[in-house]
Amino acid sequence: MKISIFAGVLLLSAAVISVDVLSVDGEETPVEKFKRQHIYQNMAPNRCQAVITERDIKDVKTNKCKEKNTFIDASYDKVKKVCGDEGEPIKIGNKILRISRENFNFRVVDCKCNENNYFPKCDCSGSSGNKRIVIDCDQNKNPDHYERSYPITIIMNEL
């Protein structure tokens, strides 16, 4: 009896966890898409082509390569802190987003690909640097969109 109760609790826990992974219709959630497209610990600039291919990062409507994709060299949990105390609001256009605080920077790898090519032959190259990231967060303070990054030398008044 104890085993069946434990199994039931375990199954219920797995069901609750899976809500974050996939939406009701089985599609990738914005949070999961953000993780797949932008979180990669120990990413190297010379791995852009391989990682973009492995993670199936492309324009899904046209099957063409994305012109640019940025990977954040950090854990998801660290990036998530920008949605809380380690970030501050920034207005870009008509949207209020979050920018990492001046002392909470990230190493990012910017991958540039040939947007005229069809996936997976994207001909990507990369560069890296320490930057402040700008992201959008959902109502639960989870990152769900990467907007851009700024070199850490830029003063907030210049933004």
GROMACS .gro file of C-alpha atoms in nm:
model
  159
    1MET     CA    1   0.000   0.000   0.000
    2LYS     CA    2   0.282   0.242   0.086
    3ILE     CA    3   0.447   0.177  -0.249
    4SER     CA    4   0.128   0.251  -0.444
    5ILE     CA    5   0.075   0.578  -0.254
    6PHE     CA    6   0.436   0.675  -0.319
    7ALA     CA    7   0.397   0.586  -0.687
    8GLY     CA    8   0.081   0.797  -0.707
    9VAL     CA    9   0.253   1.096  -0.547
   10LEU     CA   10   0.550   1.052  -0.781
   11LEU     CA   11   0.322   1.037  -1.086
   12LEU     CA   12   0.134   1.347  -0.974
   13SER     CA   13   0.463   1.533  -0.919
   14ALA     CA   14   0.578   1.441  -1.268
   15ALA     CA   15   0.251   1.570  -1.411
   16VAL     CA   16   0.288   1.902  -1.230
   17ILE     CA   17   0.649   1.940  -1.345
   18SER     CA   18   0.555   1.867  -1.706
   19VAL     CA   19   0.316   2.164  -1.709
   20ASP     CA   20   0.623   2.390  -1.719
   21VAL     CA   21   0.782   2.188  -1.997
   22LEU     CA   22   0.500   2.170  -2.251
   23SER     CA   23   0.180   2.363  -2.297
   24VAL     CA   24  -0.159   2.190  -2.292
   25ASP     CA   25  -0.146   2.117  -2.665
   26GLY     CA   26   0.202   1.962  -2.643
   27GLU     CA   27   0.379   2.261  -2.797
   28GLU     CA   28   0.694   2.412  -2.650
   29THR     CA   29   0.619   2.688  -2.397
   30PRO     CA   30   0.784   3.030  -2.428
   31VAL     CA   31   1.000   2.945  -2.124
   32GLU     CA   32   1.119   2.618  -2.280
   33LYS     CA   33   1.185   2.790  -2.612
   34PHE     CA   34   1.391   3.053  -2.427
   35LYS     CA   35   1.597   2.780  -2.258
   36ARG     CA   36   1.654   2.593  -2.586
   37GLN     CA   37   1.749   2.900  -2.786
   38HIS     CA   38   1.942   3.106  -2.532
   39ILE     CA   39   2.080   2.906  -2.236
   40TYR     CA   40   2.404   2.718  -2.293
   41GLN     CA   41   2.667   2.688  -2.022
   42ASN     CA   42   3.027   2.682  -2.148
   43MET     CA   43   2.923   2.781  -2.499
   44ALA     CA   44   3.217   2.855  -2.729
   45PRO     CA   45   3.196   3.092  -3.029
   46ASN     CA   46   3.335   2.824  -3.260
   47ARG     CA   47   3.040   2.596  -3.173
   48CYS     CA   48   2.768   2.823  -3.313
   49GLN     CA   49   2.692   2.613  -3.622
   50ALA     CA   50   2.688   2.284  -3.430
   51VAL     CA   51   2.471   2.408  -3.142
   52ILE     CA   52   2.223   2.588  -3.368
   53THR     CA   53   2.185   2.266  -3.567
   54GLU     CA   54   2.159   2.044  -3.255
   55ARG     CA   55   1.895   2.270  -3.101
   56ASP     CA   56   1.699   2.317  -3.423
   57ILE     CA   57   1.715   2.698  -3.411
   58LYS     CA   58   1.565   2.838  -3.731
   59ASP     CA   59   1.276   3.034  -3.874
   60VAL     CA   60   1.003   2.771  -3.842
   61LYS     CA   61   0.783   2.930  -4.110
   62THR     CA   62   1.044   2.939  -4.386
   63ASN     CA   63   1.302   2.683  -4.265
   64LYS     CA   64   1.565   2.951  -4.325
   65CYS     CA   65   1.846   3.023  -4.084
   66LYS     CA   66   1.807   3.295  -3.822
   67GLU     CA   67   2.038   3.589  -3.885
   68LYS     CA   68   2.143   3.607  -3.521
   69ASN     CA   69   2.106   3.401  -3.206
   70THR     CA   70   2.258   3.475  -2.867
   71PHE     CA   71   2.352   3.214  -2.609
   72ILE     CA   72   2.390   3.310  -2.244
   73ASP     CA   73   2.675   3.123  -2.076
   74ALA     CA   74   2.495   3.065  -1.745
   75SER     CA   75   2.245   2.840  -1.576
   76TYR     CA   76   1.876   2.908  -1.624
   77ASP     CA   77   1.847   2.972  -1.249
   78LYS     CA   78   2.108   3.248  -1.268
   79VAL     CA   79   1.939   3.412  -1.568
   80LYS     CA   80   1.602   3.387  -1.391
   81LYS     CA   81   1.737   3.618  -1.117
   82VAL     CA   82   1.722   3.903  -1.370
   83CYS     CA   83   1.342   3.870  -1.349
   84GLY     CA   84   1.378   3.937  -0.975
   85ASP     CA   85   1.629   4.120  -0.758
   86GLU     CA   86   1.923   4.103  -1.001
   87GLY     CA   87   1.737   4.293  -1.272
   88GLU     CA   88   1.574   4.630  -1.311
   89PRO     CA   89   1.303   4.758  -1.544
   90ILE     CA   90   1.399   4.912  -1.877
   91LYS     CA   91   1.160   5.054  -2.136
   92ILE     CA   92   1.232   4.959  -2.495
   93GLY     CA   93   0.971   5.083  -2.739
   94ASN     CA   94   0.637   5.034  -2.567
   95LYS     CA   95   0.752   4.734  -2.363
   96ILE     CA   96   0.885   4.721  -2.009
   97LEU     CA   97   1.159   4.457  -1.998
   98ARG     CA   98   1.429   4.362  -1.746
   99ILE     CA   99   1.801   4.443  -1.771
  100SER     CA  100   2.060   4.273  -1.555
  101ARG     CA  101   2.209   4.500  -1.289
  102GLU     CA  102   2.548   4.659  -1.355
  103ASN     CA  103   2.722   4.414  -1.121
  104PHE     CA  104   2.531   4.109  -1.252
  105ASN     CA  105   2.675   4.051  -1.598
  106PHE     CA  106   2.682   3.750  -1.826
  107ARG     CA  107   2.922   3.609  -2.080
  108VAL     CA  108   2.722   3.582  -2.401
  109VAL     CA  109   2.803   3.426  -2.737
  110ASP     CA  110   2.653   3.605  -3.035
  111CYS     CA  111   2.612   3.373  -3.333
  112LYS     CA  112   2.569   3.532  -3.675
  113CYS     CA  113   2.441   3.313  -3.954
  114ASN     CA  114   2.357   3.353  -4.321
  115GLU     CA  115   1.983   3.422  -4.314
  116ASN     CA  116   1.956   3.349  -4.686
  117ASN     CA  117   2.059   2.988  -4.632
  118TYR     CA  118   1.822   2.706  -4.549
  119PHE     CA  119   1.859   2.516  -4.224
  120PRO     CA  120   2.084   2.334  -4.132
  121LYS     CA  121   2.348   2.488  -4.363
  122CYS     CA  122   2.353   2.822  -4.182
  123ASP     CA  123   2.723   2.910  -4.210
  124CYS     CA  124   2.742   3.054  -3.857
  125SER     CA  125   3.027   3.228  -3.680
  126GLY     CA  126   3.044   3.357  -3.325
  127SER     CA  127   3.192   3.612  -3.090
  128SER     CA  128   3.170   3.648  -2.714
  129GLY     CA  129   3.184   3.916  -2.448
  130ASN     CA  130   3.065   4.012  -2.103
  131LYS     CA  131   2.739   4.200  -2.124
  132ARG     CA  132   2.423   4.308  -1.949
  133ILE     CA  133   2.126   4.115  -2.084
  134VAL     CA  134   1.777   4.244  -2.156
  135ILE     CA  135   1.498   3.987  -2.128
  136ASP     CA  136   1.123   3.968  -2.094
  137CYS     CA  137   0.970   3.773  -1.806
  138ASP     CA  138   0.633   3.605  -1.769
  139GLN     CA  139   0.389   3.662  -1.482
  140ASN     CA  140   0.572   3.395  -1.277
  141LYS     CA  141   0.906   3.576  -1.314
  142ASN     CA  142   1.044   3.324  -1.564
  143PRO     CA  143   1.250   3.449  -1.859
  144ASP     CA  144   1.057   3.388  -2.179
  145HIS     CA  145   1.215   3.619  -2.438
  146TYR     CA  146   1.569   3.738  -2.507
  147GLU     CA  147   1.567   4.094  -2.636
  148ARG     CA  148   1.933   4.205  -2.657
  149SER     CA  149   2.249   4.269  -2.461
  150TYR     CA  150   2.470   4.570  -2.394
  151PRO     CA  151   2.843   4.586  -2.327
  152ILE     CA  152   2.900   4.643  -1.957
  153THR     CA  153   3.074   4.974  -2.030
  154ILE     CA  154   2.754   5.142  -2.149
  155ILE     CA  155   2.613   5.379  -1.887
  156MET     CA  156   2.240   5.351  -1.821
  157ASN     CA  157   2.183   5.713  -1.928
  158GLU     CA  158   2.299   5.622  -2.276
  159LEU     CA  159   2.026   5.358  -2.321
   0.00000   0.00000   0.00000
